[in-house]
Amino acid sequence: MRTQTAEFPDPSSSAGEPTIITIDGPAASGKSTIGHAVADALNYLFFDTGVMYRAVTRAALDRGVNVHDADALARLAETIDIDIAPPTPDQDDGRQSTILVAGEDVTWSIRAPEVDQNVSIVAANPRVRQALSAKQRTIGQRYGSGQAEKPGIVMVGRDIGTVVLPEAGLKIYMDASAEERARRRLLDLEARGKAVDYQQVLADIIARDRMDSERDHSPLRPAGDAVIIDTSHMTPAEVVAAVVDLVRQAGS
Ligand code: DC
């Protein structure tokens, strides 16, 4: 695990508010919805790091790379060209960002069931993690410095507060019961016209939680100084307000 260095001290804006906000937590805990809304409220960049693990998984499946072949998978992650861009006005289909792999739009195909089923294997590969976290850290430091197009960044994932950006000024760990998360995921999938079974969605979420928190490298867990928010009985608006309050408090 990296530690804070003098070169990269805990960054904060001129108002004293944290310019790097990390949100970690299990699948479907609301990290992306909340992270995106918080970033909008603060005019910060929103970056969901899960899309990078998904993009590598999509590319492996499309290019015939066996996800159990650790070396081949690592080489793919080390060389892959992943780009993330804001949606253009004609891409009005509910996307938060456009995800490109070698120029191809994979925004929706990285959400396919075969990616869900394989992404935890990809995310457990230490060389894949090393390659992707280095890219994430560079982006986080650039936006956290306040020198980029936006005054700060909200970065969402599993290990952002613990490994990628431990110097972040505000770390949130977002949780909710597995049943509530399955219910939310079901609504999401139904809204996208997918017919799914609640028990299956719940079983997938529990399996993914287990793989993400029991893996050897950067397992899912709250940072020692993270604020833990259980969103099971909260509306998205309440969670956003709570996080924005924490940002303001940290700056006062
Ligand atoms: O948040 P998500 O469901 O899109 O994440 C996809 C997978 O990537 C999930 O299995 C956890 C993994 N992941 C990770 O290990 N570290 C991150 N920083 C982000 C996601």
PDB file of C-alpha atoms and ligand atoms in Angstrom:
ATOM      1  CA  MET A   1       0.000   0.000   0.000  1.00  0.00           C
ATOM      2  CA  ARG A   2       1.291   3.472  -0.842  1.00  0.00           C
ATOM      3  CA  THR A   3       1.638   6.021   1.906  1.00  0.00           C
ATOM      4  CA  GLN A   4       1.275   9.764   1.739  1.00  0.00           C
ATOM      5  CA  THR A   5       4.454  11.504   0.630  1.00  0.00           C
ATOM      6  CA  ALA A   6       5.652  15.077   0.922  1.00  0.00           C
ATOM      7  CA  GLU A   7       5.602  15.241  -2.870  1.00  0.00           C
ATOM      8  CA  PHE A   8       1.854  14.591  -2.906  1.00  0.00           C
ATOM      9  CA  PRO A   9       0.456  16.052   0.325  1.00  0.00           C
ATOM     10  CA  ASP A  10      -3.245  15.843   1.184  1.00  0.00           C
ATOM     11  CA  PRO A  11      -4.618  18.149  -1.517  1.00  0.00           C
ATOM     12  CA  SER A  12      -7.325  20.695  -0.856  1.00  0.00           C
ATOM     13  CA  SER A  13      -8.867  23.553  -2.787  1.00  0.00           C
ATOM     14  CA  SER A  14      -8.315  27.208  -1.981  1.00  0.00           C
ATOM     15  CA  ALA A  15     -11.540  27.049   0.049  1.00  0.00           C
ATOM     16  CA  GLY A  16      -9.893  24.247   2.054  1.00  0.00           C
ATOM     17  CA  GLU A  17     -12.298  21.672   0.670  1.00  0.00           C
ATOM     18  CA  PRO A  18     -10.872  18.309  -0.378  1.00  0.00           C
ATOM     19  CA  THR A  19     -10.114  18.145  -4.097  1.00  0.00           C
ATOM     20  CA  ILE A  20      -9.865  14.351  -4.114  1.00  0.00           C
ATOM     21  CA  ILE A  21     -12.927  12.472  -2.898  1.00  0.00           C
ATOM     22  CA  THR A  22     -12.817   8.683  -3.009  1.00  0.00           C
ATOM     23  CA  ILE A  23     -15.895   6.454  -2.846  1.00  0.00           C
ATOM     24  CA  ASP A  24     -15.318   2.734  -2.367  1.00  0.00           C
ATOM     25  CA  GLY A  25     -17.808  -0.004  -1.646  1.00  0.00           C
ATOM     26  CA  PRO A  26     -19.362  -3.231  -2.910  1.00  0.00           C
ATOM     27  CA  ALA A  27     -21.239  -3.786  -6.180  1.00  0.00           C
ATOM     28  CA  ALA A  28     -24.478  -1.798  -6.591  1.00  0.00           C
ATOM     29  CA  SER A  29     -24.035   0.149  -3.350  1.00  0.00           C
ATOM     30  CA  GLY A  30     -24.840   3.372  -5.233  1.00  0.00           C
ATOM     31  CA  LYS A  31     -21.244   4.583  -5.653  1.00  0.00           C
ATOM     32  CA  SER A  32     -21.612   5.659  -9.280  1.00  0.00           C
ATOM     33  CA  THR A  33     -25.002   7.357  -8.941  1.00  0.00           C
ATOM     34  CA  ILE A  34     -23.877   9.231  -5.846  1.00  0.00           C
ATOM     35  CA  GLY A  35     -20.351   9.909  -7.093  1.00  0.00           C
ATOM     36  CA  HIS A  36     -21.687  11.363 -10.326  1.00  0.00           C
ATOM     37  CA  ALA A  37     -24.198  13.617  -8.524  1.00  0.00           C
ATOM     38  CA  VAL A  38     -21.597  14.792  -5.983  1.00  0.00           C
ATOM     39  CA  ALA A  39     -19.149  15.557  -8.796  1.00  0.00           C
ATOM     40  CA  ASP A  40     -21.870  17.574 -10.585  1.00  0.00           C
ATOM     41  CA  ALA A  41     -22.672  19.507  -7.401  1.00  0.00           C
ATOM     42  CA  LEU A  42     -19.002  20.445  -6.920  1.00  0.00           C
ATOM     43  CA  ASN A  43     -18.102  20.772 -10.636  1.00  0.00           C
ATOM     44  CA  TYR A  44     -15.490  18.016 -10.103  1.00  0.00           C
ATOM     45  CA  LEU A  45     -14.553  15.309 -12.599  1.00  0.00           C
ATOM     46  CA  PHE A  46     -16.333  11.985 -12.003  1.00  0.00           C
ATOM     47  CA  PHE A  47     -14.292   8.857 -12.650  1.00  0.00           C
ATOM     48  CA  ASP A  48     -15.665   5.346 -12.128  1.00  0.00           C
ATOM     49  CA  THR A  49     -12.568   3.099 -12.106  1.00  0.00           C
ATOM     50  CA  GLY A  50     -14.675  -0.079 -12.436  1.00  0.00           C
ATOM     51  CA  VAL A  51     -15.041   0.734 -16.150  1.00  0.00           C
ATOM     52  CA  MET A  52     -11.314   0.092 -16.637  1.00  0.00           C
ATOM     53  CA  TYR A  53     -11.547  -3.465 -15.211  1.00  0.00           C
ATOM     54  CA  ARG A  54     -14.661  -3.980 -17.308  1.00  0.00           C
ATOM     55  CA  ALA A  55     -12.935  -2.664 -20.465  1.00  0.00           C
ATOM     56  CA  VAL A  56     -10.017  -5.101 -20.007  1.00  0.00           C
ATOM     57  CA  THR A  57     -12.526  -7.937 -19.466  1.00  0.00           C
ATOM     58  CA  ARG A  58     -14.492  -6.963 -22.591  1.00  0.00           C
ATOM     59  CA  ALA A  59     -11.302  -6.810 -24.654  1.00  0.00           C
ATOM     60  CA  ALA A  60     -10.135 -10.214 -23.325  1.00  0.00           C
ATOM     61  CA  LEU A  61     -13.465 -11.834 -24.226  1.00  0.00           C
ATOM     62  CA  ASP A  62     -13.544 -10.181 -27.675  1.00  0.00           C
ATOM     63  CA  ARG A  63      -9.916 -11.017 -28.513  1.00  0.00           C
ATOM     64  CA  GLY A  64      -9.991 -14.583 -27.232  1.00  0.00           C
ATOM     65  CA  VAL A  65      -7.619 -13.968 -24.299  1.00  0.00           C
ATOM     66  CA  ASN A  66      -8.274 -16.541 -21.563  1.00  0.00           C
ATOM     67  CA  VAL A  67      -9.006 -14.594 -18.333  1.00  0.00           C
ATOM     68  CA  HIS A  68      -7.290 -17.403 -16.382  1.00  0.00           C
ATOM     69  CA  ASP A  69      -4.048 -16.896 -18.333  1.00  0.00           C
ATOM     70  CA  ALA A  70      -2.467 -14.406 -15.922  1.00  0.00           C
ATOM     71  CA  ASP A  71       0.414 -13.378 -18.203  1.00  0.00           C
ATOM     72  CA  ALA A  72      -1.668 -12.857 -21.328  1.00  0.00           C
ATOM     73  CA  LEU A  73      -4.228 -10.886 -19.343  1.00  0.00           C
ATOM     74  CA  ALA A  74      -1.548  -8.716 -17.750  1.00  0.00           C
ATOM     75  CA  ARG A  75       0.002  -7.970 -21.153  1.00  0.00           C
ATOM     76  CA  LEU A  76      -3.435  -6.928 -22.402  1.00  0.00           C
ATOM     77  CA  ALA A  77      -3.965  -4.562 -19.433  1.00  0.00           C
ATOM     78  CA  GLU A  78      -0.475  -3.096 -19.833  1.00  0.00           C
ATOM     79  CA  THR A  79      -0.953  -2.279 -23.525  1.00  0.00           C
ATOM     80  CA  ILE A  80      -4.680  -1.590 -23.892  1.00  0.00           C
ATOM     81  CA  ASP A  81      -5.798   1.837 -25.082  1.00  0.00           C
ATOM     82  CA  ILE A  82      -8.727   2.870 -22.849  1.00  0.00           C
ATOM     83  CA  ASP A  83     -10.173   6.349 -23.178  1.00  0.00           C
ATOM     84  CA  ILE A  84     -12.990   7.987 -21.234  1.00  0.00           C
ATOM     85  CA  ALA A  85     -14.810  10.991 -22.685  1.00  0.00           C
ATOM     86  CA  PRO A  86     -17.827  13.080 -21.679  1.00  0.00           C
ATOM     87  CA  PRO A  87     -20.962  12.129 -23.674  1.00  0.00           C
ATOM     88  CA  THR A  88     -21.668  14.262 -26.753  1.00  0.00           C
ATOM     89  CA  PRO A  89     -25.212  15.736 -27.136  1.00  0.00           C
ATOM     90  CA  ASP A  90     -26.189  12.992 -29.639  1.00  0.00           C
ATOM     91  CA  GLN A  91     -25.220  10.269 -27.111  1.00  0.00           C
ATOM     92  CA  ASP A  92     -28.300  10.952 -25.018  1.00  0.00           C
ATOM     93  CA  ASP A  93     -28.877   7.352 -23.853  1.00  0.00           C
ATOM     94  CA  GLY A  94     -28.335   7.646 -20.108  1.00  0.00           C
ATOM     95  CA  ARG A  95     -24.556   7.171 -20.170  1.00  0.00           C
ATOM     96  CA  GLN A  96     -22.411   9.055 -17.623  1.00  0.00           C
ATOM     97  CA  SER A  97     -19.309   8.866 -19.834  1.00  0.00           C
ATOM     98  CA  THR A  98     -18.305   7.257 -23.110  1.00  0.00           C
ATOM     99  CA  ILE A  99     -15.806   4.423 -22.716  1.00  0.00           C
ATOM    100  CA  LEU A 100     -13.587   3.689 -25.722  1.00  0.00           C
ATOM    101  CA  VAL A 101     -11.255   0.742 -26.225  1.00  0.00           C
ATOM    102  CA  ALA A 102      -8.921   1.342 -29.168  1.00  0.00           C
ATOM    103  CA  GLY A 103     -11.449   3.895 -30.404  1.00  0.00           C
ATOM    104  CA  GLU A 104     -14.446   1.531 -30.225  1.00  0.00           C
ATOM    105  CA  ASP A 105     -17.410   2.606 -28.078  1.00  0.00           C
ATOM    106  CA  VAL A 106     -17.822  -0.114 -25.407  1.00  0.00           C
ATOM    107  CA  THR A 107     -19.948   1.967 -23.002  1.00  0.00           C
ATOM    108  CA  TRP A 108     -22.798  -0.539 -22.932  1.00  0.00           C
ATOM    109  CA  SER A 109     -21.037  -3.760 -23.897  1.00  0.00           C
ATOM    110  CA  ILE A 110     -18.897  -3.580 -20.721  1.00  0.00           C
ATOM    111  CA  ARG A 111     -22.184  -3.997 -18.771  1.00  0.00           C
ATOM    112  CA  ALA A 112     -23.075  -7.326 -20.436  1.00  0.00           C
ATOM    113  CA  PRO A 113     -23.625 -10.413 -18.206  1.00  0.00           C
ATOM    114  CA  GLU A 114     -20.495 -12.160 -19.550  1.00  0.00           C
ATOM    115  CA  VAL A 115     -18.429  -9.181 -18.356  1.00  0.00           C
ATOM    116  CA  ASP A 116     -20.132  -9.289 -14.913  1.00  0.00           C
ATOM    117  CA  GLN A 117     -19.268 -12.984 -14.686  1.00  0.00           C
ATOM    118  CA  ASN A 118     -15.566 -12.584 -15.573  1.00  0.00           C
ATOM    119  CA  VAL A 119     -14.576  -9.166 -14.248  1.00  0.00           C
ATOM    120  CA  SER A 120     -13.753 -10.319 -10.696  1.00  0.00           C
ATOM    121  CA  ILE A 121     -11.205 -12.784 -12.108  1.00  0.00           C
ATOM    122  CA  VAL A 122      -9.604  -9.970 -14.109  1.00  0.00           C
ATOM    123  CA  ALA A 123      -9.651  -7.630 -11.086  1.00  0.00           C
ATOM    124  CA  ALA A 124      -7.869 -10.241  -8.943  1.00  0.00           C
ATOM    125  CA  ASN A 125      -4.827 -10.316 -11.277  1.00  0.00           C
ATOM    126  CA  PRO A 126      -2.053  -8.317  -9.505  1.00  0.00           C
ATOM    127  CA  ARG A 127      -0.366  -7.105 -12.713  1.00  0.00           C
ATOM    128  CA  VAL A 128      -3.691  -5.955 -14.129  1.00  0.00           C
ATOM    129  CA  ARG A 129      -4.300  -4.051 -10.881  1.00  0.00           C
ATOM    130  CA  GLN A 130      -0.849  -2.509 -10.975  1.00  0.00           C
ATOM    131  CA  ALA A 131      -1.260  -1.306 -14.574  1.00  0.00           C
ATOM    132  CA  LEU A 132      -4.744   0.113 -14.052  1.00  0.00           C
ATOM    133  CA  SER A 133      -4.080   1.685 -10.631  1.00  0.00           C
ATOM    134  CA  ALA A 134      -1.045   3.526 -12.015  1.00  0.00           C
ATOM    135  CA  LYS A 135      -3.260   5.089 -14.706  1.00  0.00           C
ATOM    136  CA  GLN A 136      -5.927   5.934 -12.110  1.00  0.00           C
ATOM    137  CA  ARG A 137      -3.379   7.499  -9.762  1.00  0.00           C
ATOM    138  CA  THR A 138      -2.013   9.732 -12.533  1.00  0.00           C
ATOM    139  CA  ILE A 139      -5.527  10.973 -13.365  1.00  0.00           C
ATOM    140  CA  GLY A 140      -6.358  11.481  -9.653  1.00  0.00           C
ATOM    141  CA  GLN A 141      -3.224  13.484  -8.972  1.00  0.00           C
ATOM    142  CA  ARG A 142      -3.709  15.641 -12.052  1.00  0.00           C
ATOM    143  CA  TYR A 143      -7.267  16.613 -11.119  1.00  0.00           C
ATOM    144  CA  GLY A 144      -6.530  16.687  -7.385  1.00  0.00           C
ATOM    145  CA  SER A 145      -3.798  19.256  -7.980  1.00  0.00           C
ATOM    146  CA  GLY A 146      -6.450  21.781  -9.073  1.00  0.00           C
ATOM    147  CA  GLN A 147      -4.369  22.452 -12.218  1.00  0.00           C
ATOM    148  CA  ALA A 148      -6.651  20.507 -14.613  1.00  0.00           C
ATOM    149  CA  GLU A 149      -9.899  21.567 -16.359  1.00  0.00           C
ATOM    150  CA  LYS A 150     -11.889  20.770 -13.208  1.00  0.00           C
ATOM    151  CA  PRO A 151     -11.028  21.850  -9.642  1.00  0.00           C
ATOM    152  CA  GLY A 152     -11.190  18.321  -8.226  1.00  0.00           C
ATOM    153  CA  ILE A 153     -12.136  14.699  -8.766  1.00  0.00           C
ATOM    154  CA  VAL A 154     -14.566  12.146  -7.355  1.00  0.00           C
ATOM    155  CA  MET A 155     -13.044   8.703  -7.957  1.00  0.00           C
ATOM    156  CA  VAL A 156     -15.114   5.585  -7.383  1.00  0.00           C
ATOM    157  CA  GLY A 157     -14.001   1.952  -7.007  1.00  0.00           C
ATOM    158  CA  ARG A 158     -12.930  -0.695  -4.488  1.00  0.00           C
ATOM    159  CA  ASP A 159      -9.408   0.349  -3.479  1.00  0.00           C
ATOM    160  CA  ILE A 160      -9.244   4.055  -4.247  1.00  0.00           C
ATOM    161  CA  GLY A 161      -9.032   5.271  -0.639  1.00  0.00           C
ATOM    162  CA  THR A 162      -6.820   2.367   0.463  1.00  0.00           C
ATOM    163  CA  VAL A 163      -4.351   1.963  -2.439  1.00  0.00           C
ATOM    164  CA  VAL A 164      -4.799   4.298  -5.418  1.00  0.00           C
ATOM    165  CA  LEU A 165      -5.156   7.672  -3.657  1.00  0.00           C
ATOM    166  CA  PRO A 166      -4.599   7.186   0.091  1.00  0.00           C
ATOM    167  CA  GLU A 167      -3.784  10.905   0.386  1.00  0.00           C
ATOM    168  CA  ALA A 168      -7.391  11.871  -0.568  1.00  0.00           C
ATOM    169  CA  GLY A 169      -8.904  14.593   1.587  1.00  0.00           C
ATOM    170  CA  LEU A 170     -12.237  12.776   1.952  1.00  0.00           C
ATOM    171  CA  LYS A 171     -12.781   9.004   1.788  1.00  0.00           C
ATOM    172  CA  ILE A 172     -16.233   7.482   1.770  1.00  0.00           C
ATOM    173  CA  TYR A 173     -17.053   3.791   2.102  1.00  0.00           C
ATOM    174  CA  MET A 174     -20.582   3.227   0.813  1.00  0.00           C
ATOM    175  CA  ASP A 175     -22.458   0.115   1.803  1.00  0.00           C
ATOM    176  CA  ALA A 176     -25.995  -1.336   1.667  1.00  0.00           C
ATOM    177  CA  SER A 177     -27.454  -4.759   2.401  1.00  0.00           C
ATOM    178  CA  ALA A 178     -27.000  -7.368  -0.362  1.00  0.00           C
ATOM    179  CA  GLU A 179     -30.812  -7.584  -0.727  1.00  0.00           C
ATOM    180  CA  GLU A 180     -31.176  -3.843  -1.240  1.00  0.00           C
ATOM    181  CA  ARG A 181     -28.290  -3.800  -3.704  1.00  0.00           C
ATOM    182  CA  ALA A 182     -29.846  -6.678  -5.647  1.00  0.00           C
ATOM    183  CA  ARG A 183     -33.161  -4.805  -5.735  1.00  0.00           C
ATOM    184  CA  ARG A 184     -31.427  -1.699  -7.145  1.00  0.00           C
ATOM    185  CA  ARG A 185     -29.456  -3.699  -9.713  1.00  0.00           C
ATOM    186  CA  LEU A 186     -32.698  -5.414 -10.808  1.00  0.00           C
ATOM    187  CA  LEU A 187     -34.400  -2.038 -11.347  1.00  0.00           C
ATOM    188  CA  ASP A 188     -31.379  -0.838 -13.348  1.00  0.00           C
ATOM    189  CA  LEU A 189     -31.404  -3.900 -15.578  1.00  0.00           C
ATOM    190  CA  GLU A 190     -35.186  -3.751 -16.055  1.00  0.00           C
ATOM    191  CA  ALA A 191     -34.925  -0.071 -17.012  1.00  0.00           C
ATOM    192  CA  ARG A 192     -32.512  -1.169 -19.742  1.00  0.00           C
ATOM    193  CA  GLY A 193     -35.056  -3.715 -20.989  1.00  0.00           C
ATOM    194  CA  LYS A 194     -33.295  -6.786 -19.527  1.00  0.00           C
ATOM    195  CA  ALA A 195     -35.462  -9.582 -18.098  1.00  0.00           C
ATOM    196  CA  VAL A 196     -33.714 -10.876 -14.977  1.00  0.00           C
ATOM    197  CA  ASP A 197     -34.517 -12.926 -11.918  1.00  0.00           C
ATOM    198  CA  TYR A 198     -34.088 -11.348  -8.446  1.00  0.00           C
ATOM    199  CA  GLN A 199     -32.617 -14.507  -6.868  1.00  0.00           C
ATOM    200  CA  GLN A 200     -30.040 -14.747  -9.656  1.00  0.00           C
ATOM    201  CA  VAL A 201     -29.066 -11.081  -9.303  1.00  0.00           C
ATOM    202  CA  LEU A 202     -28.747 -11.529  -5.522  1.00  0.00           C
ATOM    203  CA  ALA A 203     -26.599 -14.658  -5.927  1.00  0.00           C
ATOM    204  CA  ASP A 204     -24.311 -12.837  -8.429  1.00  0.00           C
ATOM    205  CA  ILE A 205     -23.904  -9.881  -6.064  1.00  0.00           C
ATOM    206  CA  ILE A 206     -23.025 -12.135  -3.124  1.00  0.00           C
ATOM    207  CA  ALA A 207     -20.517 -14.079  -5.260  1.00  0.00           C
ATOM    208  CA  ARG A 208     -18.897 -10.865  -6.517  1.00  0.00           C
ATOM    209  CA  ASP A 209     -18.710  -9.412  -2.967  1.00  0.00           C
ATOM    210  CA  ARG A 210     -16.913 -12.534  -1.847  1.00  0.00           C
ATOM    211  CA  MET A 211     -14.369 -12.454  -4.694  1.00  0.00           C
ATOM    212  CA  ASP A 212     -13.732  -8.699  -4.317  1.00  0.00           C
ATOM    213  CA  SER A 213     -13.228  -8.823  -0.541  1.00  0.00           C
ATOM    214  CA  GLU A 214     -11.352 -12.121  -0.288  1.00  0.00           C
ATOM    215  CA  ARG A 215      -8.800 -11.571  -3.048  1.00  0.00           C
ATOM    216  CA  ASP A 216      -5.120 -11.269  -2.014  1.00  0.00           C
ATOM    217  CA  HIS A 217      -4.376  -8.002  -3.801  1.00  0.00           C
ATOM    218  CA  SER A 218      -6.132  -4.777  -2.743  1.00  0.00           C
ATOM    219  CA  PRO A 219      -9.231  -6.490  -1.342  1.00  0.00           C
ATOM    220  CA  LEU A 220     -12.369  -4.442  -0.856  1.00  0.00           C
ATOM    221  CA  ARG A 221     -12.335  -2.898   2.628  1.00  0.00           C
ATOM    222  CA  PRO A 222     -12.820   0.571   4.122  1.00  0.00           C
ATOM    223  CA  ALA A 223      -9.715   2.748   4.625  1.00  0.00           C
ATOM    224  CA  GLY A 224      -8.980   3.312   8.324  1.00  0.00           C
ATOM    225  CA  ASP A 225      -9.980   6.968   7.982  1.00  0.00           C
ATOM    226  CA  ALA A 226     -13.008   6.450   5.693  1.00  0.00           C
ATOM    227  CA  VAL A 227     -16.487   7.674   6.581  1.00  0.00           C
ATOM    228  CA  ILE A 228     -18.832   4.686   6.311  1.00  0.00           C
ATOM    229  CA  ILE A 229     -22.313   5.405   4.939  1.00  0.00           C
ATOM    230  CA  ASP A 230     -24.954   2.665   4.910  1.00  0.00           C
ATOM    231  CA  THR A 231     -27.364   3.714   2.150  1.00  0.00           C
ATOM    232  CA  SER A 232     -29.874   0.840   2.648  1.00  0.00           C
ATOM    233  CA  HIS A 233     -32.546   3.165   4.011  1.00  0.00           C
ATOM    234  CA  MET A 234     -31.516   6.426   2.351  1.00  0.00           C
ATOM    235  CA  THR A 235     -32.685   8.041  -0.877  1.00  0.00           C
ATOM    236  CA  PRO A 236     -29.998   9.035  -3.395  1.00  0.00           C
ATOM    237  CA  ALA A 237     -30.716  12.722  -2.652  1.00  0.00           C
ATOM    238  CA  GLU A 238     -30.093  12.131   1.070  1.00  0.00           C
ATOM    239  CA  VAL A 239     -26.790  10.396   0.395  1.00  0.00           C
ATOM    240  CA  VAL A 240     -25.625  13.151  -1.985  1.00  0.00           C
ATOM    241  CA  ALA A 241     -26.527  15.810   0.602  1.00  0.00           C
ATOM    242  CA  ALA A 242     -24.632  13.889   3.312  1.00  0.00           C
ATOM    243  CA  VAL A 243     -21.482  13.625   1.166  1.00  0.00           C
ATOM    244  CA  VAL A 244     -21.599  17.294   0.081  1.00  0.00           C
ATOM    245  CA  ASP A 245     -21.992  18.213   3.792  1.00  0.00           C
ATOM    246  CA  LEU A 246     -18.871  16.192   4.597  1.00  0.00           C
ATOM    247  CA  VAL A 247     -16.967  18.058   1.861  1.00  0.00           C
ATOM    248  CA  ARG A 248     -18.091  21.428   3.261  1.00  0.00           C
ATOM    249  CA  GLN A 249     -17.249  20.388   6.835  1.00  0.00           C
ATOM    250  CA  ALA A 250     -13.797  19.199   5.775  1.00  0.00           C
ATOM    251  CA  GLY A 251     -13.220  22.661   4.264  1.00  0.00           C
ATOM    252  CA  SER A 252     -14.409  24.715   7.225  1.00  0.00           C
TER     253      SER A 252
HETATM  254  O1   DC B   1     -17.992  -1.215  -9.801  1.00  0.00           O
HETATM  255  P1   DC B   1     -18.071  -2.266 -10.900  1.00  0.00           P
HETATM  256  O2   DC B   1     -19.104  -3.314 -10.669  1.00  0.00           O
HETATM  257  O3   DC B   1     -18.210  -1.655 -12.267  1.00  0.00           O
HETATM  258  O4   DC B   1     -16.635  -2.986 -10.868  1.00  0.00           O
HETATM  259  C1   DC B   1     -16.330  -4.025 -11.744  1.00  0.00           C
HETATM  260  C2   DC B   1     -15.302  -4.953 -11.108  1.00  0.00           C
HETATM  261  O5   DC B   1     -14.043  -4.317 -11.005  1.00  0.00           O
HETATM  262  C3   DC B   1     -15.661  -5.482  -9.715  1.00  0.00           C
HETATM  263  O6   DC B   1     -15.536  -6.891  -9.710  1.00  0.00           O
HETATM  264  C4   DC B   1     -14.637  -4.895  -8.806  1.00  0.00           C
HETATM  265  C5   DC B   1     -13.524  -4.454  -9.705  1.00  0.00           C
HETATM  266  N1   DC B   1     -12.918  -3.182  -9.292  1.00  0.00           N
HETATM  267  C6   DC B   1     -11.791  -3.246  -8.539  1.00  0.00           C
HETATM  268  O7   DC B   1     -11.342  -4.336  -8.176  1.00  0.00           O
HETATM  269  N2   DC B   1     -11.158  -2.092  -8.181  1.00  0.00           N
HETATM  270  C7   DC B   1     -11.656  -0.906  -8.545  1.00  0.00           C
HETATM  271  N3   DC B   1     -11.022   0.215  -8.175  1.00  0.00           N
HETATM  272  C8   DC B   1     -12.852  -0.834  -9.294  1.00  0.00           C
HETATM  273  C9   DC B   1     -13.480  -2.004  -9.649  1.00  0.00           C
END
